[in-house]
XYZ file of C-alpha atoms in Angstrom:
750
model
C -12.762 -0.273 134.358
C -13.331 1.261 130.962
C -12.523 -1.070 128.087
C -11.712 1.000 124.992
C -11.740 -0.995 121.759
C -10.601 0.602 118.492
C -13.160 -0.581 115.989
C -11.879 -0.514 112.370
C -9.821 2.630 112.832
C -8.040 1.628 109.667
C -5.043 3.976 109.506
C -3.247 3.702 106.165
C -0.261 1.402 106.382
C 1.479 0.722 103.087
C 2.254 -2.899 102.527
C 5.948 -3.628 102.818
C 5.813 -6.553 100.420
C 5.168 -6.246 96.730
C 2.172 -7.844 95.124
C 4.279 -9.759 92.728
C 6.307 -11.729 95.248
C 5.991 -15.506 95.005
C 4.466 -17.470 97.908
C 3.837 -21.142 98.584
C 0.164 -21.958 98.794
C -1.011 -23.083 102.188
C -1.895 -26.551 101.016
C 1.750 -27.145 100.046
C 3.117 -26.476 103.550
C 3.559 -29.042 106.346
C 1.336 -26.944 108.557
C -1.303 -27.020 105.894
C -1.193 -30.786 105.656
C -1.438 -31.055 109.463
C -4.458 -28.782 109.594
C -6.092 -30.587 106.705
C -5.931 -33.822 108.669
C -6.984 -32.170 111.932
C -9.764 -30.338 110.131
C -11.797 -33.529 109.850
C -11.796 -33.882 113.626
C -12.584 -30.214 114.133
C -15.309 -30.260 111.517
C -17.079 -33.175 113.195
C -16.467 -31.521 116.557
C -15.382 -34.823 118.094
C -12.949 -32.916 120.287
C -15.723 -31.190 122.164
C -17.291 -34.330 123.649
C -14.708 -34.893 126.406
C -15.157 -31.298 127.467
C -18.935 -31.687 127.357
C -18.600 -34.837 129.479
C -16.496 -32.937 131.995
C -18.940 -30.034 132.078
C -21.950 -32.355 132.382
C -20.379 -34.398 135.175
C -19.182 -31.280 136.936
C -22.630 -29.733 136.582
C -24.350 -32.875 137.859
C -21.908 -33.060 140.739
C -22.401 -29.416 141.519
C -26.185 -29.702 141.555
C -26.137 -32.935 143.572
C -23.756 -31.407 146.069
C -25.758 -28.174 146.140
C -29.033 -30.069 146.554
C -27.691 -32.193 149.382
C -26.066 -29.189 151.009
C -29.279 -27.166 150.770
C -31.257 -30.042 152.267
C -28.741 -30.487 155.055
C -28.612 -26.747 155.690
C -32.405 -26.534 155.799
C -32.653 -29.463 158.209
C -29.794 -28.166 160.308
C -31.267 -24.681 160.403
C -34.646 -26.042 161.460
C -33.012 -28.174 164.138
C -30.901 -25.338 165.528
C -33.650 -22.717 165.411
C -36.293 -25.066 166.823
C -34.068 -26.173 169.682
C -33.054 -22.586 170.389
C -36.670 -21.430 170.459
C -37.748 -24.351 172.654
C -34.960 -23.575 175.109
C -35.931 -19.917 175.068
C -39.608 -20.705 175.693
C -38.745 -23.104 178.543
C -36.493 -20.540 180.192
C -39.023 -17.723 179.836
C -41.708 -19.951 181.323
C -39.412 -20.906 184.203
C -38.555 -17.234 184.796
C -42.265 -16.357 184.874
C -42.891 -19.109 187.433
C -40.069 -17.845 189.662
C -41.350 -14.261 189.377
C -44.897 -15.399 190.145
C -43.780 -17.418 193.188
C -41.694 -14.533 194.492
C -44.542 -12.065 193.917
C -47.005 -14.228 195.845
C -44.608 -14.338 198.805
C -43.936 -10.582 198.662
C -47.669 -9.792 198.577
C -48.380 -11.361 201.960
C -49.559 -8.720 204.435
C -47.426 -9.976 207.323
C -44.280 -9.731 205.197
C -45.140 -6.249 203.974
C -45.729 -5.074 207.561
C -42.448 -6.553 208.768
C -40.528 -4.873 205.900
C -42.190 -1.545 206.676
C -41.347 -1.962 210.389
C -37.734 -2.807 209.490
C -37.345 0.284 207.324
C -38.751 2.492 210.099
C -36.395 0.930 212.614
C -33.465 1.639 210.286
C -34.196 5.357 210.162
C -31.606 7.389 212.088
C -32.717 8.595 215.545
C -32.386 12.293 216.343
C -29.831 13.412 218.940
C -31.156 12.882 222.459
C -34.159 10.918 221.199
C -34.632 7.274 221.911
C -36.411 4.747 219.759
C -40.182 5.182 219.444
C -42.268 3.487 222.053
C -42.998 -0.126 221.227
C -40.366 -0.387 218.431
C -38.723 -3.791 218.373
C -34.988 -4.249 217.954
C -33.665 -4.878 214.423
C -32.533 -8.381 215.296
C -36.039 -9.292 216.377
C -37.572 -7.871 213.187
C -35.059 -9.691 210.987
C -35.672 -12.938 212.845
C -39.390 -12.456 212.282
C -38.769 -11.866 208.550
C -36.710 -15.065 208.314
C -39.434 -17.021 210.052
C -42.144 -15.453 207.860
C -40.258 -16.297 204.629
C -39.226 -19.811 205.601
C -42.437 -21.626 204.510
C -42.540 -19.875 201.119
C -38.869 -20.605 200.465
C -39.291 -24.273 201.233
C -42.449 -24.533 199.138
C -40.797 -23.016 196.057
C -37.227 -24.277 196.661
C -35.687 -20.865 197.202
C -32.319 -21.109 198.975
C -32.356 -17.827 200.883
C -33.504 -14.237 200.748
C -32.371 -10.623 200.874
C -34.310 -7.380 201.470
C -33.048 -4.305 199.556
C -33.945 -0.728 200.567
C -34.320 2.173 198.146
C -30.552 2.682 198.233
C -30.148 -0.906 196.969
C -28.496 -1.848 200.248
C -29.269 -5.230 201.783
C -31.103 -4.555 205.071
C -32.109 -8.137 205.903
C -30.980 -11.583 204.817
C -30.667 -15.138 206.025
C -26.925 -14.604 205.423
C -25.856 -12.042 208.038
C -22.661 -11.327 206.107
C -24.707 -9.694 203.336
C -26.478 -7.158 205.567
C -25.286 -3.650 204.953
C -23.722 -4.488 201.566
C -24.718 -3.678 198.018
C -24.746 -6.191 195.194
C -22.063 -5.017 192.729
C -22.856 -4.713 188.994
C -26.593 -5.150 189.556
C -27.696 -1.541 190.023
C -29.524 -1.447 186.691
C -31.259 -4.770 187.366
C -32.458 -3.645 190.833
C -33.576 -0.276 189.466
C -35.893 -2.029 186.997
C -37.448 -4.011 189.813
C -37.882 -0.841 191.889
C -39.816 0.494 188.912
C -42.350 -2.275 189.559
C -41.236 -5.024 187.162
C -40.444 -8.394 188.814
C -37.435 -10.094 187.268
C -34.892 -12.854 187.690
C -31.182 -12.154 187.586
C -28.736 -14.184 185.547
C -26.280 -16.303 187.513
C -23.468 -14.380 189.229
C -20.733 -15.226 191.707
C -21.807 -15.039 195.363
C -19.885 -12.716 197.646
C -20.628 -14.775 200.762
C -19.934 -18.343 201.741
C -22.436 -20.825 200.344
C -22.564 -24.600 200.429
C -21.388 -26.269 197.227
C -22.557 -29.659 195.947
C -20.109 -31.372 198.319
C -21.424 -29.467 201.360
C -18.363 -27.238 201.643
C -18.708 -23.509 202.358
C -17.213 -21.470 199.533
C -17.524 -17.983 198.081
C -17.914 -17.298 194.371
C -20.498 -20.009 193.746
C -23.062 -19.303 191.018
C -26.258 -17.863 192.414
C -29.414 -16.124 191.147
C -32.154 -13.982 192.631
C -35.832 -13.705 191.810
C -36.482 -10.056 192.731
C -39.929 -8.522 193.239
C -41.040 -5.183 194.698
C -42.455 -4.968 198.242
C -45.251 -2.433 198.521
C -46.788 -0.591 201.510
C -50.477 -0.139 202.183
C -50.561 2.693 199.623
C -49.139 0.339 197.003
C -45.875 2.232 196.876
C -42.654 0.255 196.366
C -40.665 0.563 199.585
C -38.193 -2.285 199.189
C -37.229 -5.324 197.123
C -37.462 -8.946 198.060
C -34.773 -11.099 196.501
C -35.184 -14.856 196.786
C -32.040 -16.870 196.090
C -32.144 -19.536 193.377
C -29.543 -22.227 192.925
C -28.818 -22.289 189.153
C -27.790 -25.964 189.174
C -31.235 -27.081 190.328
C -33.382 -25.995 187.390
C -31.795 -23.212 185.337
C -28.785 -25.171 184.125
C -30.857 -28.354 183.836
C -33.211 -26.643 181.420
C -30.299 -25.459 179.274
C -28.616 -28.880 179.398
C -31.662 -30.265 177.583
C -30.180 -28.522 174.537
C -27.499 -31.168 174.074
C -27.652 -33.178 170.858
C -25.272 -35.321 168.873
C -21.663 -35.648 169.989
C -20.891 -31.906 170.004
C -24.243 -30.114 170.021
C -25.110 -27.971 173.031
C -27.047 -24.924 174.189
C -25.498 -22.430 176.560
C -26.390 -19.060 178.087
C -24.260 -15.901 178.224
C -24.602 -12.569 179.979
C -24.176 -9.129 178.445
C -20.393 -9.346 178.913
C -20.124 -12.597 176.975
C -19.490 -14.707 180.069
C -20.808 -18.278 180.151
C -23.628 -18.447 182.743
C -24.489 -22.102 182.218
C -22.421 -25.245 182.151
C -20.552 -26.314 179.014
C -20.598 -29.953 177.961
C -16.857 -29.641 177.311
C -15.622 -28.965 180.860
C -13.078 -31.804 180.713
C -11.791 -30.607 177.345
C -11.624 -26.993 178.539
C -9.438 -28.098 181.444
C -7.160 -30.006 179.048
C -6.933 -26.952 176.801
C -6.055 -24.705 179.734
C -9.161 -22.541 179.400
C -10.245 -23.244 182.996
C -8.089 -24.360 185.949
C -7.578 -28.050 186.632
C -9.110 -28.261 190.139
C -11.758 -30.647 191.482
C -14.370 -27.941 192.004
C -13.772 -25.962 188.778
C -16.695 -25.651 186.359
C -17.147 -23.669 183.190
C -20.103 -21.619 184.475
C -18.948 -18.041 185.219
C -15.361 -19.040 184.372
C -15.360 -18.955 180.556
C -15.768 -15.950 178.313
C -17.071 -16.500 174.813
C -13.844 -15.412 173.104
C -12.662 -16.464 169.656
C -9.068 -17.705 170.057
C -8.427 -17.255 166.321
C -7.729 -20.945 165.691
C -8.735 -24.431 166.767
C -7.400 -25.056 170.278
C -8.292 -28.735 169.925
C -5.735 -29.144 167.124
C -2.904 -27.450 169.015
C -3.432 -23.790 168.112
C -2.504 -21.324 170.829
C -3.389 -17.617 170.618
C -0.712 -15.010 171.135
C -2.937 -12.853 173.361
C -4.572 -13.161 176.736
C -8.115 -14.514 176.526
C -9.572 -11.210 177.760
C -7.962 -9.454 174.770
C -9.515 -11.776 172.191
C -12.692 -10.754 170.308
C -16.042 -12.283 171.156
C -17.221 -15.190 169.067
C -19.545 -14.278 166.224
C -22.612 -15.875 167.836
C -21.945 -14.179 171.206
C -21.401 -10.810 169.560
C -24.586 -11.147 167.510
C -26.656 -12.257 170.516
C -25.372 -9.448 172.774
C -26.250 -6.921 170.071
C -29.891 -8.065 170.388
C -29.946 -10.048 167.167
C -31.848 -13.295 166.667
C -30.457 -15.415 163.887
C -28.260 -18.274 162.788
C -25.068 -18.923 160.844
C -23.998 -21.988 158.910
C -20.720 -20.449 157.823
C -18.424 -22.303 160.193
C -17.588 -19.506 162.662
C -15.338 -20.516 165.557
C -16.695 -21.149 169.068
C -14.999 -20.495 172.420
C -12.709 -23.509 171.805
C -11.785 -22.216 168.344
C -13.644 -25.124 166.740
C -15.643 -24.215 163.597
C -19.339 -24.584 164.310
C -22.809 -23.740 163.086
C -25.027 -21.897 165.519
C -28.340 -20.179 166.208
C -28.658 -17.442 168.810
C -31.175 -15.147 170.440
C -31.295 -12.500 173.157
C -33.715 -12.190 176.092
C -33.691 -8.436 176.698
C -35.748 -8.570 179.912
C -33.195 -10.811 181.582
C -30.126 -9.447 179.755
C -28.948 -12.854 178.694
C -28.438 -14.660 175.422
C -28.928 -18.249 174.301
C -26.699 -19.985 171.754
C -27.403 -23.408 170.256
C -24.451 -24.830 168.297
C -22.841 -27.955 166.905
C -19.364 -28.508 165.493
C -19.195 -27.919 161.739
C -17.427 -31.240 161.138
C -20.263 -33.191 162.741
C -23.014 -31.109 161.145
C -21.693 -31.586 157.610
C -19.955 -34.957 157.878
C -22.089 -36.597 155.105
C -21.403 -33.653 152.822
C -17.680 -33.877 153.519
C -17.660 -37.524 152.474
C -19.587 -36.675 149.317
C -17.198 -33.830 148.523
C -14.192 -36.133 148.794
C -15.775 -38.524 146.319
C -16.535 -35.746 143.872
C -13.133 -34.114 144.301
C -11.499 -37.400 143.405
C -13.687 -37.638 140.318
C -13.042 -34.014 139.410
C -9.294 -34.541 139.773
C -9.465 -37.239 137.123
C -11.607 -35.043 134.900
C -9.259 -32.090 135.373
C -6.334 -34.201 134.226
C -8.353 -35.140 131.143
C -9.383 -31.537 130.619
C -5.767 -30.345 130.805
C -4.819 -32.830 128.134
C -7.715 -31.634 125.976
C -6.810 -28.025 126.659
C -3.207 -28.573 125.574
C -4.429 -30.291 122.435
C -6.821 -27.384 121.764
C -4.001 -24.843 122.168
C -1.847 -26.770 119.751
C -4.678 -26.971 117.217
C -5.517 -23.288 117.734
C -1.904 -22.329 117.127
C -1.800 -24.399 114.003
C -5.037 -22.796 112.860
C -3.667 -19.284 113.426
C -0.541 -20.218 111.539
C -2.749 -21.530 108.757
C -4.703 -18.283 108.665
C -1.528 -16.222 108.541
C -0.162 -18.456 105.815
C -3.356 -17.994 103.818
C -3.006 -14.210 104.117
C 0.670 -14.362 103.191
C -0.270 -16.434 100.154
C -2.523 -13.486 99.137
C -5.420 -15.762 98.308
C -8.813 -15.770 100.060
C -11.222 -18.057 98.280
C -11.884 -16.532 94.839
C -10.120 -13.291 95.761
C -6.504 -12.518 94.974
C -5.040 -9.964 97.378
C -2.709 -7.252 96.145
C -1.693 -4.537 98.604
C -2.815 -3.639 102.094
C -4.658 -0.325 102.048
C -5.881 -0.054 105.620
C -5.710 -1.570 109.084
C -7.573 -1.050 112.318
C -8.342 -2.410 115.737
C -10.354 -5.357 114.384
C -9.308 -6.060 110.804
C -7.234 -5.221 107.765
C -8.309 -4.101 104.289
C -6.583 -5.239 101.099
C -6.964 -4.176 97.508
C -7.788 -7.281 95.512
C -9.707 -8.680 92.606
C -12.036 -11.584 91.929
C -10.223 -14.443 90.218
C -12.992 -14.942 87.632
C -14.577 -11.504 87.257
C -11.281 -9.573 87.455
C -13.211 -6.837 89.226
C -11.252 -4.540 91.588
C -12.391 -5.258 95.119
C -11.644 -4.161 98.651
C -11.346 -7.219 100.909
C -11.691 -6.724 104.638
C -10.721 -9.586 106.962
C -10.383 -10.290 110.642
C -6.795 -10.510 111.787
C -6.141 -14.043 113.126
C -4.688 -12.777 116.414
C -7.840 -10.792 117.144
C -10.491 -13.370 116.339
C -13.043 -13.875 119.115
C -16.752 -14.584 119.375
C -17.395 -10.864 119.911
C -15.244 -9.740 116.965
C -16.793 -12.347 114.651
C -20.254 -11.246 115.777
C -19.510 -7.587 115.025
C -17.933 -8.540 111.712
C -20.924 -10.611 110.601
C -23.329 -7.962 111.829
C -21.592 -5.273 109.790
C -21.862 -7.375 106.642
C -25.468 -8.431 107.192
C -26.660 -4.916 107.906
C -24.714 -3.247 105.088
C -26.120 -5.813 102.635
C -29.638 -4.571 103.411
C -28.762 -1.103 102.119
C -29.088 -0.361 98.402
C -28.595 3.387 98.246
C -25.912 4.334 95.690
C -24.201 6.426 98.366
C -23.686 3.436 100.681
C -20.700 1.158 100.083
C -21.800 -2.052 98.339
C -20.982 -5.542 99.700
C -20.174 -8.195 97.104
C -19.398 -11.293 99.110
C -18.838 -12.727 102.583
C -17.112 -15.930 103.539
C -14.740 -17.961 105.598
C -11.753 -19.799 104.194
C -10.983 -23.440 105.121
C -8.278 -22.022 107.396
C -10.884 -20.050 109.328
C -10.181 -16.534 107.984
C -13.350 -14.406 108.005
C -13.587 -11.835 105.223
C -15.966 -9.868 103.097
C -15.528 -8.185 99.757
C -16.900 -4.745 98.938
C -16.637 -2.328 96.067
C -13.201 -0.807 95.775
C -13.242 2.955 96.285
C -10.239 4.785 94.891
C -11.260 8.229 96.144
C -10.392 10.164 99.281
C -12.115 10.275 102.646
C -13.363 13.636 103.890
C -10.812 13.863 106.701
C -7.947 13.497 104.233
C -9.726 15.923 101.918
C -9.714 18.695 104.517
C -6.237 17.914 105.829
C -4.737 18.022 102.336
C -6.806 20.719 100.677
C -8.248 22.755 103.537
C -11.793 24.003 104.086
C -14.147 23.252 101.210
C -16.386 25.643 99.272
C -19.881 25.963 100.701
C -21.442 24.633 97.507
C -19.355 21.465 97.645
C -20.143 20.992 101.346
C -23.867 21.174 100.567
C -23.622 18.579 97.773
C -21.585 16.191 99.920
C -23.978 16.442 102.868
C -27.018 15.850 100.669
C -25.536 12.560 99.457
C -24.701 11.527 103.021
C -28.310 12.285 103.954
C -29.522 10.055 101.109
C -27.509 7.107 102.458
C -28.591 7.680 106.038
C -32.261 8.163 105.170
C -32.414 4.634 103.785
C -30.673 3.224 106.872
C -32.936 5.184 109.235
C -36.008 4.036 107.306
C -34.973 0.458 108.080
C -34.648 1.314 111.770
C -30.822 1.454 111.719
C -28.611 4.109 113.324
C -25.016 4.301 112.016
C -23.523 5.658 115.314
C -20.122 6.437 113.754
C -20.656 9.111 111.123
C -17.390 11.068 110.775
C -15.247 12.421 107.931
C -13.019 9.335 107.926
C -16.047 7.088 107.252
C -17.222 9.059 104.224
C -15.393 8.574 100.901
C -15.443 11.043 98.013
C -14.972 9.320 94.662
C -15.220 9.529 90.910
C -17.648 6.741 90.027
C -19.061 5.896 86.590
C -17.615 9.089 85.111
C -19.422 11.071 87.771
C -17.277 13.302 90.037
C -17.824 13.858 93.760
C -19.798 10.680 94.419
C -20.120 10.108 98.164
C -19.966 6.655 99.755
C -20.760 6.067 103.436
C -18.613 3.319 104.986
C -18.206 1.286 108.159
C -21.525 0.095 109.556
C -19.686 -1.882 112.239
C -21.362 0.024 115.115
C -24.836 0.222 113.611
C -27.713 -0.220 116.066
C -31.229 -1.379 115.321
C -33.925 0.719 116.958
C -36.010 -2.457 117.265
C -33.467 -4.028 119.586
C -34.322 -4.062 123.256
C -31.976 -1.862 125.225
C -30.581 -3.235 128.448
C -30.524 -0.290 130.826
C -28.125 -2.123 133.127
C -25.502 -2.393 130.353
C -24.694 1.058 128.967
C -22.621 0.957 125.761
C -20.838 4.130 124.696
C -19.911 3.836 121.009
C -18.691 6.210 118.350
C -15.967 8.770 117.722
C -15.688 11.398 120.496
C -15.284 14.356 118.119
C -18.629 13.599 116.455
C -20.761 12.080 119.230
C -24.108 13.636 120.119
C -24.920 14.641 123.716
C -27.398 11.772 124.092
C -24.830 9.274 122.785
C -22.645 10.318 125.730
C -25.307 10.675 128.426
C -27.841 7.981 127.420
C -26.198 5.719 124.833
C -29.039 3.213 125.049
C -31.554 5.903 123.992
C -30.004 7.156 120.733
C -31.973 7.380 117.494
C -31.609 8.719 113.942
C -31.207 12.280 115.236
C -27.869 11.271 116.774
C -26.582 10.597 113.245
C -27.921 14.000 112.173
C -25.857 15.628 114.941
C -22.781 13.875 113.526
C -23.666 15.010 109.968
C -23.786 18.590 111.252
C -20.354 18.129 112.856
C -18.980 16.708 109.580
C -20.406 19.668 107.643
C -18.861 22.081 110.162
C -15.486 20.362 109.680
C -15.729 20.507 105.869
C -16.791 24.150 105.840
C -14.303 25.519 108.388
C -11.452 23.020 108.415
C -11.889 22.658 112.191
C -13.839 20.228 114.353
C -16.789 21.688 116.284
C -14.953 21.228 119.588
C -11.361 20.447 120.468
C -9.983 19.291 123.790
C -7.014 17.626 125.443
C -8.981 14.922 127.248
C -11.978 12.766 126.493
C -13.882 13.993 129.545
C -13.390 17.601 128.528
C -14.519 16.897 124.958
C -17.631 15.009 126.094
C -18.563 17.855 128.431
C -18.324 20.336 125.545
C -20.704 18.227 123.453
C -23.135 18.234 126.386
C -23.218 21.933 127.272
C -20.842 24.072 125.164
C -22.225 26.369 122.428
C -20.443 25.872 119.064
C -18.661 28.894 117.599
C -20.354 30.189 114.455
C -18.702 28.857 111.265
C -18.457 32.422 109.953
C -16.507 33.437 113.054
C -14.193 30.444 112.678
C -13.525 31.301 109.045
C -13.400 35.053 109.574
C -15.659 35.542 106.576
C -19.301 35.316 105.718
C -21.098 32.016 105.207
C -24.599 31.602 103.739
C -26.904 32.225 106.667
C -29.128 29.303 105.702
C -26.145 26.905 105.678
C -24.920 28.193 109.020
C -28.428 27.807 110.418
C -28.735 24.233 109.063
C -25.423 23.131 110.585
C -26.156 24.702 113.978
C -29.651 23.178 113.918
C -28.036 19.758 113.518
C -25.777 20.556 116.503
C -28.617 21.451 118.878
C -28.211 19.813 122.310
C -31.938 19.048 122.411
C -32.567 16.566 119.622
C -36.173 17.711 119.346
C -34.803 20.978 117.879
C -32.720 19.244 115.199
C -34.006 18.219 111.769
C -35.995 15.112 112.609
C -34.970 13.029 109.593
C -32.094 12.948 107.139
C -34.554 13.918 104.403
C -35.594 17.002 106.412
C -31.935 18.013 106.520
C -31.533 17.338 102.787
C -34.555 19.564 102.082
C -32.974 22.339 104.169
C -29.772 22.017 102.168
C -31.711 22.053 98.861
C -33.059 25.512 99.689
C -29.627 27.057 100.299
C -28.066 29.314 97.694
C -24.292 28.888 98.047
C -21.838 31.725 97.743
C -19.517 29.392 95.828
C -21.730 27.150 93.682
C -20.257 23.721 93.038
C -21.145 22.628 89.513
C -20.307 19.409 87.728
C -17.710 21.327 85.734
C -16.090 22.572 88.939
C -16.045 19.037 90.327
C -14.589 17.626 87.069
C -11.904 20.278 87.148
C -11.011 19.494 90.759
C -10.715 15.778 90.075
C -8.654 16.394 86.944
C -6.208 18.475 88.980
C -6.007 16.245 92.048
C -6.990 12.704 91.113
C -3.477 11.398 90.381
C -2.055 12.967 93.555
C -4.763 11.871 95.979
C -5.263 8.322 94.732
C -1.724 7.266 95.620
C -2.249 4.748 98.462
C -5.963 5.553 98.822
C -8.961 3.293 98.755
C -11.560 2.103 101.304
C -9.399 3.323 104.182
C -11.585 4.731 106.937
C -8.941 6.804 108.754
C -5.892 8.778 107.627
C -3.166 9.973 109.938
C -4.446 12.522 112.409
C -3.879 16.134 111.551
C -2.945 16.962 115.123
C -5.852 19.331 115.763
C -7.078 17.238 118.705
C -5.619 15.126 121.453
C -4.426 11.721 120.331
C -7.208 9.150 120.149
C -10.218 11.504 120.173
C -10.647 11.043 116.414
C -10.707 7.254 116.796
C -13.737 4.999 117.060
C -14.331 3.700 120.579
C -16.633 1.140 122.160
C -17.153 1.189 125.920
C -19.183 -1.292 127.976
C -19.769 -0.275 131.617
C -21.339 2.204 134.010
C -18.347 4.319 135.097
C -17.271 7.580 133.465
C -14.490 7.358 130.852
C -10.903 8.060 131.842
C -9.281 11.338 130.942
């Protein structure tokens, strides 16, 4: 969001209290005595050590905890990823062996001939035709196939076989109940094998009766097939040979090697997120109601990797059916084809937070997940955290006590600062009346106790003191002190009272700022405009020569005075937003600063790239205002005004006035207002030289200036003096004539 800060807008606010009212000095008050005693502690900064101790201990604890956690995470990651990759390599090697064994069986000539004979025998016979001479019955061929495959099955521990034709129909098998059927949900798998790529299926539920581990015949038992193409003499694929594998013999044993710790395991899933290996938590899954409580129930093919939304082991029960729950994070990532790991404590199929690593085997359409419960993985860290949390709790209690004490002291200090201001005494300076106030500070008329010299004293308001405001305040003083031009306001002193009030003293100016000048007396003669602008150029040329850009040149920051018996002496004020061209600009932190009515296009578009020519643009806008009585552009919103500065063409001053203006003056002002800064006068002295060559229609002589001041001095000096901004004349939307500072990258609000 945009953070608009009014920087020394300084609208005139007459002081409600008279200068002659009596006040107690701060030292005579009870608050003053309290602060005086507390000041010793604050001055020695003893109060900061408990906070430093807290910060140091917290920092040490944080780094120790972070270091241990990083080490544990690195070790855990290596363990998970290594185990996952080992399991993957073992499975892939086992799959290759099964494919190789099946391929060697399918490549035997006798088997290929029998399969070809079977397929011929299965072809429909035309009406009235009998079987070809010498063709054996199907039963004989199938018996021959069974006998031919028996030795290979026994040698490689295959538990049965099936022959698939091009229609993916089983045409021969050791299980007669399978003949004539198709294997549901495996069309894509069989198609890949028909394309010539041997493969092994993931476990699936059998559709025929098979013997379980107790010797009972049951359907739905987990089974697998190693499928390879059967080719004819022309090497064309004519059928598939599927050799049955019992998953519990080797497949699940390989995956069970992935157990570690009390809760660590590796399991396999298919593309639907179904568990195709055994879980180590079968007993727990029965207790949790995830799988039925029957003697022959196992987790393989009976559990989907669903996230229940909470820890089932601690009593949580989801409000939806398991099929409606989302997949666990690791299952979802694996099915998407991702290989990775997570230490973030995602829930597993029991709802228990865990850390996991996963991968996907695209050839076999199955995923592997290696995981361990989060509580076991990070148990040492949990113990360490409890110790540190106990320590931090004690430190927090101490910090709260310190914080309360700090607030009390801060309040007392603010009260002390306000009391010092009310007492109208800042160091050697006696304050009289308030002559200005703004977003950051207030300005008082005062005088030095010893020198009796009239002075303008600017101070930070106690309620607005911060590191940033103090920094800007000090910067304004330090930079302005470098400038010696007679047309730049002079700084006499800078200090901080024992109560902590920051202030600086500058020469008291009892003139009128240019905005008030135009609002009270209208557009100014061209000769006077030229003389004023030349003096402004003199002040800015010195600043620019030192590598400083003012960034907030506007009528309200330029005072017109009678100084040393000289009339119309210009003083440039308010260097609070000055920027050094030697400073490194941070492109990632764009700072928009200035007054919208007088900001150059580059100050709006590239505030980190401004230079002295941005001030020259503002000088041209000030001259335009003095000459015509109108700002260059006017708008209802900030966005609209900024856009006009960027691309709108200013109306000629002569057209605004409805009368002629010296062409050279009009040219000089419009040259300053060029959008392309390369077309503007390149230095303030270049602009001053342009102004020197202009012959005004209304020459402004010293006599004319003396006469003006004689007529108006008494009227305009009432309540004036070092006040950067008068009340707005209403020619623009509220706020557009105020100084703003914006830090951010987003466009300003309307």
